[in-house]
Coordinates of C-alpha atoms in Angstrom, one line a residue:
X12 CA 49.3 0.6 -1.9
X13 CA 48.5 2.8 -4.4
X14 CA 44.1 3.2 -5.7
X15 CA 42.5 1.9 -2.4
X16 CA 38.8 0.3 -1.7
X17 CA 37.6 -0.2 1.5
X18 CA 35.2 -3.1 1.6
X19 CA 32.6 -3.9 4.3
X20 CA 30.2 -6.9 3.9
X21 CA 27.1 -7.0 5.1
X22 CA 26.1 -10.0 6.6
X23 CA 26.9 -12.2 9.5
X24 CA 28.6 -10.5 11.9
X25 CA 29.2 -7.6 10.8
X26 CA 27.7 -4.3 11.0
X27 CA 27.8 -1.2 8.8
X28 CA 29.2 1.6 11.1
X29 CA 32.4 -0.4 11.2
X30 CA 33.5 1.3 7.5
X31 CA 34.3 4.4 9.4
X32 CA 37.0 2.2 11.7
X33 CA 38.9 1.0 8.4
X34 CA 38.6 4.0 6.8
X35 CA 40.7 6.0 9.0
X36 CA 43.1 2.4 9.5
X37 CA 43.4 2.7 5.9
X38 CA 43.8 6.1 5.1
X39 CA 47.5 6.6 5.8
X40 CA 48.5 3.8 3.5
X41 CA 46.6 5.3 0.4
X42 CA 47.3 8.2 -1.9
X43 CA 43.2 8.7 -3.2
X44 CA 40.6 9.3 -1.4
X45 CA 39.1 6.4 0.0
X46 CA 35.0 5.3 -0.9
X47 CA 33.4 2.6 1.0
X48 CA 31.8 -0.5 -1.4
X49 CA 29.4 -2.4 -0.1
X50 CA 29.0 -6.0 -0.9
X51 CA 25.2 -7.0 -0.1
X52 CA 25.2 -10.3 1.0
X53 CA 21.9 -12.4 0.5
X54 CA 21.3 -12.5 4.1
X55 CA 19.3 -10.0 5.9
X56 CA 20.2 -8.1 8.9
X57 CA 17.2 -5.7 10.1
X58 CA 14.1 -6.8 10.9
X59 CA 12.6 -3.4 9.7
X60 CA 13.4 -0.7 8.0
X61 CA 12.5 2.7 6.2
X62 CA 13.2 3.7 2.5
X63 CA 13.4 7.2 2.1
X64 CA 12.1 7.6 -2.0
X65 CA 13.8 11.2 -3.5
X66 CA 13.8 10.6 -6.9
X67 CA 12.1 12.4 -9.4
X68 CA 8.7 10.6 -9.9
X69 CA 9.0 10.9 -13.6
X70 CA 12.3 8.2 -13.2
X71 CA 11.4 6.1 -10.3
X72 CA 9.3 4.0 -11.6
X73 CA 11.9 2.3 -13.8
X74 CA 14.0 2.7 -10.6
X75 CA 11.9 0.7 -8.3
X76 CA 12.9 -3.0 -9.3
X77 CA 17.1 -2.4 -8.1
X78 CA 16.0 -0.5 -5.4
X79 CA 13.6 -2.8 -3.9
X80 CA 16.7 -5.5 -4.9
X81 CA 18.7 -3.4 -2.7
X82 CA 16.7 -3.0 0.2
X83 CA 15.5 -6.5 0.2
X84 CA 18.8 -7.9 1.0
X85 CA 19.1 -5.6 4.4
X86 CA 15.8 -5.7 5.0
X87 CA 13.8 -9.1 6.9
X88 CA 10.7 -8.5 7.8
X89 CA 8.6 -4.9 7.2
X90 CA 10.3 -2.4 4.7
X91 CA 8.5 1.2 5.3
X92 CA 8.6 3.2 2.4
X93 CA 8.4 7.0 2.5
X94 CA 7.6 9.2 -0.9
X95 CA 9.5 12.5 -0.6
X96 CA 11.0 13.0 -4.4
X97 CA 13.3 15.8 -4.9
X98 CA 14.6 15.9 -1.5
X99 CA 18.0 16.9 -0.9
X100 CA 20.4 15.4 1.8
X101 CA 23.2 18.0 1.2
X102 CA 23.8 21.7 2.6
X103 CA 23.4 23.2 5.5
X104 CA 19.7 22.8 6.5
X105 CA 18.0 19.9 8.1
X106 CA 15.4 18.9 5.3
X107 CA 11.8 18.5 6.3
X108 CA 9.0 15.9 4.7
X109 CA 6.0 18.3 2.6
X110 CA 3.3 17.5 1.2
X111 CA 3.1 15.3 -2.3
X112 CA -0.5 15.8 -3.9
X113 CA -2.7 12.6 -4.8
X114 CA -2.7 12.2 -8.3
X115 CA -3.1 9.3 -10.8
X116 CA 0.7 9.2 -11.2
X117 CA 1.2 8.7 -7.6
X118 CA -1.5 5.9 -7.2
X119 CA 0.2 4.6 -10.5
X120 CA 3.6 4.3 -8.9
X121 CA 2.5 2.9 -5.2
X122 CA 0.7 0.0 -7.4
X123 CA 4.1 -0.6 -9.5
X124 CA 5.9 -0.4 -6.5
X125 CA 3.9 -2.8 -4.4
X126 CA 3.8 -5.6 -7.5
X127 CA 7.1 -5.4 -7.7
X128 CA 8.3 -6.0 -4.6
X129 CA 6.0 -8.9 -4.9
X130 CA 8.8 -11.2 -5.8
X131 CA 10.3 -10.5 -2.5
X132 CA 8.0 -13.0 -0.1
X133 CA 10.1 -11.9 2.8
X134 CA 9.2 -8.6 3.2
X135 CA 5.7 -6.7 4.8
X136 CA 6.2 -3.7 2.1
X137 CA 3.5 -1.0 3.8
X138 CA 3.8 2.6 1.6
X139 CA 3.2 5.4 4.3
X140 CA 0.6 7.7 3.1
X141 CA 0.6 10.9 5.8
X142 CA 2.7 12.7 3.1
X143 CA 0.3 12.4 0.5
X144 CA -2.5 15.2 0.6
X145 CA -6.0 13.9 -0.9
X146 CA -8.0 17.0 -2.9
X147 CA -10.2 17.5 -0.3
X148 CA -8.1 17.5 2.6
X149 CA -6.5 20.8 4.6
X150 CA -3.6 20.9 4.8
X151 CA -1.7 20.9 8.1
X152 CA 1.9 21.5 9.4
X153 CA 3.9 18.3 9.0
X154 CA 6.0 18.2 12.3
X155 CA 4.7 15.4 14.9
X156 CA 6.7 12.6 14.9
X157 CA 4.4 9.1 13.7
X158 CA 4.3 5.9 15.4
X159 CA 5.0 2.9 13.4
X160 CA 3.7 -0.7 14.9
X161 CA 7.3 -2.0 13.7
X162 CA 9.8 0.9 14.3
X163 CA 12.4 0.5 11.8
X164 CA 16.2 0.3 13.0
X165 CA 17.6 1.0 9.6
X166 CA 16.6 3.8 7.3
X167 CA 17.6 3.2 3.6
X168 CA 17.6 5.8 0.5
X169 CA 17.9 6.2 -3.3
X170 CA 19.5 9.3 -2.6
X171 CA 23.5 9.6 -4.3
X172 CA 26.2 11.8 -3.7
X173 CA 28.7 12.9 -6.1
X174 CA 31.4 10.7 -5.1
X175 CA 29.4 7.5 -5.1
X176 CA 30.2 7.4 -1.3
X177 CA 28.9 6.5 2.4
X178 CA 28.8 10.7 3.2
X179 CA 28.8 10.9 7.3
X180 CA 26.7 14.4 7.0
X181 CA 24.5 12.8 4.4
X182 CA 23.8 9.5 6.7
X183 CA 23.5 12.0 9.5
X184 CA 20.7 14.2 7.6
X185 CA 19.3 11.2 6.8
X186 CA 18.7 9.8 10.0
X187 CA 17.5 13.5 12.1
X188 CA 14.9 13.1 8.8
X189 CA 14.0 10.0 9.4
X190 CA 13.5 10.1 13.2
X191 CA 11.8 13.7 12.8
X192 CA 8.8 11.7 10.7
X193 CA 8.5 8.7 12.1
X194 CA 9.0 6.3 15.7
X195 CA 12.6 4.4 14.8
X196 CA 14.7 2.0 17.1
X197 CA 17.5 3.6 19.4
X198 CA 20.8 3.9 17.6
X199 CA 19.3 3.9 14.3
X200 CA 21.7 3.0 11.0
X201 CA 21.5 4.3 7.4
X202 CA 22.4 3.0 4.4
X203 CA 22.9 4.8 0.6
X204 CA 22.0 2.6 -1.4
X205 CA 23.5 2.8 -5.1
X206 CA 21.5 0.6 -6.9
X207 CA 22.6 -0.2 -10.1
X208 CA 19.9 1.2 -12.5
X209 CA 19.5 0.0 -16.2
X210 CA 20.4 2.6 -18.3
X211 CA 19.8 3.3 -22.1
X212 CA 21.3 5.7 -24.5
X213 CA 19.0 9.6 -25.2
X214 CA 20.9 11.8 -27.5
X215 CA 24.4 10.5 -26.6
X216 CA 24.1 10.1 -23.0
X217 CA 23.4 6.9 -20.2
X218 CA 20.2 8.3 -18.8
X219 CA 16.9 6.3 -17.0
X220 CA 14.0 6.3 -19.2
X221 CA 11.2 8.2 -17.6
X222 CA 7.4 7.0 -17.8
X223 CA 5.4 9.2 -19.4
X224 CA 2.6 7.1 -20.1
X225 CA 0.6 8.5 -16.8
X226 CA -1.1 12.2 -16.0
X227 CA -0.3 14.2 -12.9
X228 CA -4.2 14.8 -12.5
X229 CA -5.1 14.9 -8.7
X230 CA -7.4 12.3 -7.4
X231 CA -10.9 13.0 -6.6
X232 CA -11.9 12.3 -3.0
X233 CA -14.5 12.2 -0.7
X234 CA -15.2 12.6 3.0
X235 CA -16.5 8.8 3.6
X236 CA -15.6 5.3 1.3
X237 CA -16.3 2.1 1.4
X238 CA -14.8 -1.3 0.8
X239 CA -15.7 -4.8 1.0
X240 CA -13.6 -8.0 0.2
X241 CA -12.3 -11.0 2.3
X242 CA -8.9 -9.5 3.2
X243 CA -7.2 -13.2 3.8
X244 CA -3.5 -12.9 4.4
X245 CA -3.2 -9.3 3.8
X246 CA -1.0 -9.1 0.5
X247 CA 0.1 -6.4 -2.1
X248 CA -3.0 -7.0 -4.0
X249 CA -4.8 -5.7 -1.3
X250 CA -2.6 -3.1 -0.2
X251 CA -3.4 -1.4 -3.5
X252 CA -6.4 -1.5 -3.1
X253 CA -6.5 0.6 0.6
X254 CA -4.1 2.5 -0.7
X255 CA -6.4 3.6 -3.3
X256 CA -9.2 4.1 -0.4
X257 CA -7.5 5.9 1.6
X258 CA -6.2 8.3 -0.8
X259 CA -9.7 8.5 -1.7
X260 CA -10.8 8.9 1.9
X261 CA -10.9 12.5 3.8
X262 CA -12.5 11.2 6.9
X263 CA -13.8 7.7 7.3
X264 CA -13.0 4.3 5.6
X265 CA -15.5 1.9 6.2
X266 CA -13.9 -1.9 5.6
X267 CA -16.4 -4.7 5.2
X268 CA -14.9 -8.2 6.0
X269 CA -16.5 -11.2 4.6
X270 CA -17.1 -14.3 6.7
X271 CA -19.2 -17.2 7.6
X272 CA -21.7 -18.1 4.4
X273 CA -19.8 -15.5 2.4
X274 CA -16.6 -17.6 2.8
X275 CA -17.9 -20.6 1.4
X276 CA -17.2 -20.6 -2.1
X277 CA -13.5 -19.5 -1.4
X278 CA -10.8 -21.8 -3.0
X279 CA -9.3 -24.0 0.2
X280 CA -11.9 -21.8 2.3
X281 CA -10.6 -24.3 5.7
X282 CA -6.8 -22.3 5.5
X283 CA -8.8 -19.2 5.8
X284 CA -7.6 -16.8 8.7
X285 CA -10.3 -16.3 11.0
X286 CA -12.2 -13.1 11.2
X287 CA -10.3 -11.8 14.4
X288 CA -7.0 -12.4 12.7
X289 CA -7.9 -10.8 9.4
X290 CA -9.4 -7.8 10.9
X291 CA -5.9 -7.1 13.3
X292 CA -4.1 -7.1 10.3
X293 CA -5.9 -5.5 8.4
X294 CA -6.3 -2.9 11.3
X295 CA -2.3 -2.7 12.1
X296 CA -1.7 -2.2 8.0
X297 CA -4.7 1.0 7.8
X298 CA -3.1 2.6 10.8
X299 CA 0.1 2.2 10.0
X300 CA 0.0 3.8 6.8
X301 CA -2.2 6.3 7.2
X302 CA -3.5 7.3 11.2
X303 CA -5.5 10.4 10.8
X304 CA -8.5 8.7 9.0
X305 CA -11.0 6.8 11.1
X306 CA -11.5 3.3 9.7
X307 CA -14.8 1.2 10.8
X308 CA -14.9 -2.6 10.2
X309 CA -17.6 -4.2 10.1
X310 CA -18.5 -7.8 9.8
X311 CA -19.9 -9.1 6.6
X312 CA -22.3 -11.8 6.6
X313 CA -24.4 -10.9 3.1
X314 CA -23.1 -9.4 0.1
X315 CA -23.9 -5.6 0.9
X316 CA -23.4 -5.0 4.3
X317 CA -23.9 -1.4 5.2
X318 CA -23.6 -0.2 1.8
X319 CA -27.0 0.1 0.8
X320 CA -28.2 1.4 4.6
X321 CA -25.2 4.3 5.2
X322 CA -26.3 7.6 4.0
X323 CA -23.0 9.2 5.1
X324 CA -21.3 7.0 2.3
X325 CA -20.1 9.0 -0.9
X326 CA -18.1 6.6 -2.7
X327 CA -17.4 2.6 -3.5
X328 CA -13.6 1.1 -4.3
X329 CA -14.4 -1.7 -6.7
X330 CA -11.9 -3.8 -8.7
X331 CA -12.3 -5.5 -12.2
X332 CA -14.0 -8.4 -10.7
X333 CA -15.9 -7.2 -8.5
X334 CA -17.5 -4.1 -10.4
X335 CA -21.1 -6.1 -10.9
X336 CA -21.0 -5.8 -7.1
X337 CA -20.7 -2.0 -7.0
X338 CA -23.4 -1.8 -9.4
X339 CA -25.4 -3.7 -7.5
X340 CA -25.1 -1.7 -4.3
X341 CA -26.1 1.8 -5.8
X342 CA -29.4 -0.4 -7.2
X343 CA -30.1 -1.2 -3.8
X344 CA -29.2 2.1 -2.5
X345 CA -31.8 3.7 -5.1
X346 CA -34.5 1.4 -3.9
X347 CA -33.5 2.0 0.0
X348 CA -34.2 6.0 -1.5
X349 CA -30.4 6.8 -0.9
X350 CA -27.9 8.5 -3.2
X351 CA -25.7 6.6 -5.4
X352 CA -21.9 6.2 -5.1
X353 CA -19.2 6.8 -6.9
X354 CA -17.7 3.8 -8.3
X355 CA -14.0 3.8 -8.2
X356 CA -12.3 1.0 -10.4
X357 CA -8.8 0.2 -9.7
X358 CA -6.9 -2.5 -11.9
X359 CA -5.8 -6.1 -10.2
X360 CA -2.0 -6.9 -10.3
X361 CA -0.7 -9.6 -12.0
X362 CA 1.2 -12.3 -9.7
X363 CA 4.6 -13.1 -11.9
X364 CA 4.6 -15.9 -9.6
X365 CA 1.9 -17.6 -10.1
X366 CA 2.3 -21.8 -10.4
X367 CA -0.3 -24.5 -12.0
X368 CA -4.2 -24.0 -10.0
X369 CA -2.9 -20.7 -9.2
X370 CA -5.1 -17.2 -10.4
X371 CA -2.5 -15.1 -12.6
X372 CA -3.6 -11.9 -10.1
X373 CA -2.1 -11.4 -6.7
X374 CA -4.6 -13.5 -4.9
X375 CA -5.1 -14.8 -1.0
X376 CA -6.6 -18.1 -2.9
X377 CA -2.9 -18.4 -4.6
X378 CA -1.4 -17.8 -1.2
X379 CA -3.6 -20.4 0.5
X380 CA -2.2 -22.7 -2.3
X381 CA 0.8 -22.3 -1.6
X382 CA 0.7 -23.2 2.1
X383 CA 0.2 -26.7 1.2
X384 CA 2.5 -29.2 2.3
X385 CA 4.1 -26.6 4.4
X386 CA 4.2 -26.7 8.5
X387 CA 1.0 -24.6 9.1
X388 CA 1.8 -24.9 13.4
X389 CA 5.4 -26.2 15.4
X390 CA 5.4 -29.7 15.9
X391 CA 4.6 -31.1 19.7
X392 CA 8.0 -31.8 20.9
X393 CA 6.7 -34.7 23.3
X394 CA 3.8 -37.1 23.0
X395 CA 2.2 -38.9 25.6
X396 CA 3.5 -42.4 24.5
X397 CA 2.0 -43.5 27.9
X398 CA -1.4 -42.8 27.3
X399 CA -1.6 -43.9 23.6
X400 CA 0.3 -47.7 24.9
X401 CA -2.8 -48.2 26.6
X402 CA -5.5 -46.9 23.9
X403 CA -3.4 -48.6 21.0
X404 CA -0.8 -51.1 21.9
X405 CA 0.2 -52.8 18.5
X406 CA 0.8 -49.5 16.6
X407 CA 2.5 -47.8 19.6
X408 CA 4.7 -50.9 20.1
X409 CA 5.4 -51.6 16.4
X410 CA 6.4 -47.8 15.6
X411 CA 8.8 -47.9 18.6
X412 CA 10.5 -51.1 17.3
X413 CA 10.9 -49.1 13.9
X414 CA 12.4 -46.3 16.2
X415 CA 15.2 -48.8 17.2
X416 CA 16.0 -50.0 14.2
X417 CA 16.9 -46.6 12.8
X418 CA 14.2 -45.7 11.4
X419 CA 13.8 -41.7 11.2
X420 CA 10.1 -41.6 10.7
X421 CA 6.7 -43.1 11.3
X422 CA 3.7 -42.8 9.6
X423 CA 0.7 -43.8 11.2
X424 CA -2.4 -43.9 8.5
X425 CA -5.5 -43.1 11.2
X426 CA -8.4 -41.4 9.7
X427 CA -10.3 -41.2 13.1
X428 CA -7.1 -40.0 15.0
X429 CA -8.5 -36.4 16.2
X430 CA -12.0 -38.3 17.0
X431 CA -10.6 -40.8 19.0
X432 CA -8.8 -38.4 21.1
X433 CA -5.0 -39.9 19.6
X434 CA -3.5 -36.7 18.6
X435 CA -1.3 -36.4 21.4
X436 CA 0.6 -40.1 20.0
X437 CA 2.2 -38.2 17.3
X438 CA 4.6 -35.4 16.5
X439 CA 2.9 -34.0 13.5
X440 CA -0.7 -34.3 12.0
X441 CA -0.9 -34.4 8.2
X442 CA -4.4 -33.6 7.0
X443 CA -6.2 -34.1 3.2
X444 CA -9.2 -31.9 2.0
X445 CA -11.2 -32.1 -0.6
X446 CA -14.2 -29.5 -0.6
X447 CA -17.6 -31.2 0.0
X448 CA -19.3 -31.1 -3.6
X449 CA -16.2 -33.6 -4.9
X450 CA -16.1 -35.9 -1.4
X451 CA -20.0 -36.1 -2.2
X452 CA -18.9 -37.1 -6.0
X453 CA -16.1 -39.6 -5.3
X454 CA -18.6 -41.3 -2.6
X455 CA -21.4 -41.6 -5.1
X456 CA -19.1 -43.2 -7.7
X457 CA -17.5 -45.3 -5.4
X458 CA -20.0 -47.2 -3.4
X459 CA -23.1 -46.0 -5.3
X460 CA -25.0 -44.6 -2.6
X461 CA -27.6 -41.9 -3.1
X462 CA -26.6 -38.3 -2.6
X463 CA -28.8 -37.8 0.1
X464 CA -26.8 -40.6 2.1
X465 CA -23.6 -39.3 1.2
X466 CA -24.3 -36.4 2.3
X467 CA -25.3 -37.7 6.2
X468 CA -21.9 -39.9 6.1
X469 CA -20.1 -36.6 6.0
X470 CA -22.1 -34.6 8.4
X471 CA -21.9 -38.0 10.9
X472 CA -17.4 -36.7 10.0
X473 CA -15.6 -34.2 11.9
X474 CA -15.7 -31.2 9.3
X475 CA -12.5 -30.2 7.4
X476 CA -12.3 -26.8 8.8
X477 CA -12.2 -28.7 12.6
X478 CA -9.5 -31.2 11.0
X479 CA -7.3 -28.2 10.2
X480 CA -7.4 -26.5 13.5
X481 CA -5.6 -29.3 14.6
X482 CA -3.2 -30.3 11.8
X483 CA 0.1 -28.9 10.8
X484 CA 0.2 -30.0 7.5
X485 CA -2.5 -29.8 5.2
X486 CA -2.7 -31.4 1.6
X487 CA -5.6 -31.0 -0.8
X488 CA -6.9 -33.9 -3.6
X489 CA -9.2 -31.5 -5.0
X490 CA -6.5 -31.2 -8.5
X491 CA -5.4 -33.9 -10.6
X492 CA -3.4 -36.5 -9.0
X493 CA 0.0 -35.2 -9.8
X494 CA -0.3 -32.2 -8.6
X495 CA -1.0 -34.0 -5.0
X496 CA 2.0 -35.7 -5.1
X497 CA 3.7 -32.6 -5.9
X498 CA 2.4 -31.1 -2.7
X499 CA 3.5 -35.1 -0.9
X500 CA 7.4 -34.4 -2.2
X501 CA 7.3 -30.7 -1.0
X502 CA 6.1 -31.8 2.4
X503 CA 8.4 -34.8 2.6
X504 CA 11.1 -32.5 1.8
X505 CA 10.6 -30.2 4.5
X506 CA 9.7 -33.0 7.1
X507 CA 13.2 -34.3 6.2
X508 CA 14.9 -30.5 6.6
X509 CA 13.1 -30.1 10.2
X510 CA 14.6 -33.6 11.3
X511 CA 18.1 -32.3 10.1
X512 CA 17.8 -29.4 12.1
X513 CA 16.8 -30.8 15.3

């Protein structure tokens, strides 16, 4: 057979261990040495995962876009990702995780590497910080064994061998590391990765270009911090930001969460997760990442919160926009006769993504916009056609003849629905928003009322944050017109994929 390849994709139905089986079926029928390829299908296979980091930090950050390419395509859910750079999976000891210290450069690469993994929607990327020693923290012996809240069942690495091969004693270093440092799944796999890097030419040779446009200086911390925002579906933006606070943190992070009167100027404020929801998550991210600092959330119904009241408080994580707010608390903080706090600035990170109405920074309001026109909630399988004869005959009747003749899909246009107690006649409820201050407008211009009436027609109205509880698709008028029937098509679209798959 002469040069021989043994290939194993991974995909549907197959798993990775099975290289070793063909392998040794192969082996007798090839003259070389055999190396495993593996051909990375687009479809996932673990629901979580860890990705061990050993490069030099000097050349991963050019490294991170193929390797997050790479682990994306195993990975379906939450990808882990452990810094350890410069550790070795070959000889004869069992390597061991140490400490990295918190510099600029390291803060520097954990906001690359979360804005670039961006573009992969799928994943929860969550950068584990127990490794990472702030300034002003001891130092202790790294040897317990960390709970995850999603124990990963596969545990990926940048880490090469010389022969560009699937190395059993490397895999098996790999995983005793892996399961020494943190909580994993029974039988857990591991995976080399081999991305394929983008190379360019110094003196002669192929070699990655390293960054050296950031210092190595450590990070100042401080024994308690402080943080405020709205933390609406937690995204990377946001995970740079507590990464920066806890790095910044030796004892306590305190998290203010904005809600009620605070929320009201928030772009499609009624898709807003409530307060419960945003503080688990918030909560399961913080521990997660790192466990050994006590974090304190508090609810946040003005714009400074305990800020201006804690005297335990030492510093303030601020970013570009909202800077005048950190001002602002140390002014307050002066007249309450407390000291000021530092004021820590970190940069926002731009959204490559980012569509028409959208911000150009990794936002929750972009996020919220882009849950338009999707299912928001499963449909209800059954309605109580019985029920909804009796309240309205003629449209239940009609809509059923329609249902004989072949028709896929009825829409019933009922804009007191939810009021009258009908939602139970239909599969799906489709909802459209507009914020107050324009339904105010478009009701002055078009029946010429005064405000003040306008303004009583909509409180007599079931209020759009109710309406959205209850819906499962939600469309907003609040842009120009095309951009609604842009949200119309996507929601028709997907309407007519569910009915496919039923």
């Amino acid at each position: 057979m002469g040069n021989c390849r043994a290939l194993v994709k991974l995909g549907q139905g197959w798993y990775i261990p099975l290289y070793h089986q063909l392998l040794n079926l192969a082996s007798p029928f090839c003259h070389h040495p055999l190396t495993p390829v593996f051909l990375l299908s687009s479809m996932s296979v673990f629901r979580s995962g860890l990705l061990v980091l050993t490069s030099p930090l000097s050349a991963l950050s050019l490294r991170l876009v193929p390797i997050l390419a790479s682990a994306a395509r195993l990975v379906q859910d939450t990808l882990y990702v452990h810094l350890q750079p410069g550790l070795s999976l070959t000889g004869s000891t069992q390597p061991r995780s140490t400490y990295v210290q918190a510099t600029s450069e390291i803060y520097t690469l954990i906001s690359k590497l979360y804005a670039d993994a961006d573009v992969h929607t799928h994943l929860d990327i969550r950068v584990l910080l127990t490794n990472i020693l702030s300034q002003g923290t001891t130092p202790l012996a790294l040897g317990s064994v960390q709970n995850l809240s999603q124990p990963p069942e596969v545990v990926l690495t940048d880490f090469e061998t010389g022969d560009g091969g699937q190395s059993n004693p490397v895999k098996q270093r790999l995983e005793r590391y892996a399961t020494s440092c943190y909580s994993c799944r029974p039988n857990l796999t591991s995976v080399l990765l081999y991305p394929e890097y983008e190379l360019e030419a110094i003196d002669g040779e192929l070699s990655p270009q390293p960054d050296t446009s950031v210092t190595s200086e450590p990070l100042q911390s401080y024994s308690d911090v402080v943080v405020g925002g709205t933390f609406d579906r937690l995204h990377n933006g946001h995970k740079i930001l507590l990464s920066m606070c806890c790095m910044l943190a030796e004892k306590r992070l305190l998290l203010g969460v904005s809600d009620k009167d605070l929320l009201e100027t928030k772009i499609l404020k009624e898709l807003i997760l409530p307060y419960e929801q945003r503080v688990a998550q918030l909560s399961e991210f913080l521990v997660d990442v790192k466990p050994s600092l006590q974090y304190e959330m508090i609810r946040l119904l003005d714009r400074f919160g305990p800020s201006i009241s804690d005297p335990l408080l030492k510093c303030i994580v601020v970013s570009e926009e909202t800077l005048k707010g950190g001002l602002a608390v140390n002014k307050k903080r002066i007249e309450n006769g407390l000291a000021e706090l530092a004021v820590h600035e970190i940069s926002l990170a731009n959204d490559a993504q980012h569509g028409k109405n959208e911000e150009e920074k990794i936002s929750s309001s972009s996020l919220r916009h882009r849950l338009l026109g999707t299912l928001l909630r499963p449909p209800q399988k059954k309605y109580l056609g019985g029920r909804c004869f009796l309240i309205c005959h003629d449209i239940f009747l009609k809509a059923t003849d329609l249902c004989c003749a072949g028709a896929t899909v009825c829409v019933l246009d009922a804009a007191v629905l939810l009021e009258a107690g009908w939602a139970g006649m239909v599969h799906e409820i489709w909802t459209a928003i507009v914020p107050e201050e324009e339904a105010i407008r478009r009701i002055l211009v078009r029946d010429g009322i005064s405000e003040e009436a306008a303004q009583k027609r909509l409180q007599n109205q079931m209020p759009s944050s109710q309406r959205v509880k209850h819906s499962h698709v939600v469309l907003c008028t609040m842009w120009e017109p095309e951009v609604t029937y842009e949200q119309a098509e996507k929601a028709w679209g997907l309407l007519q994929k569910r009915l496919k798959e039923e």
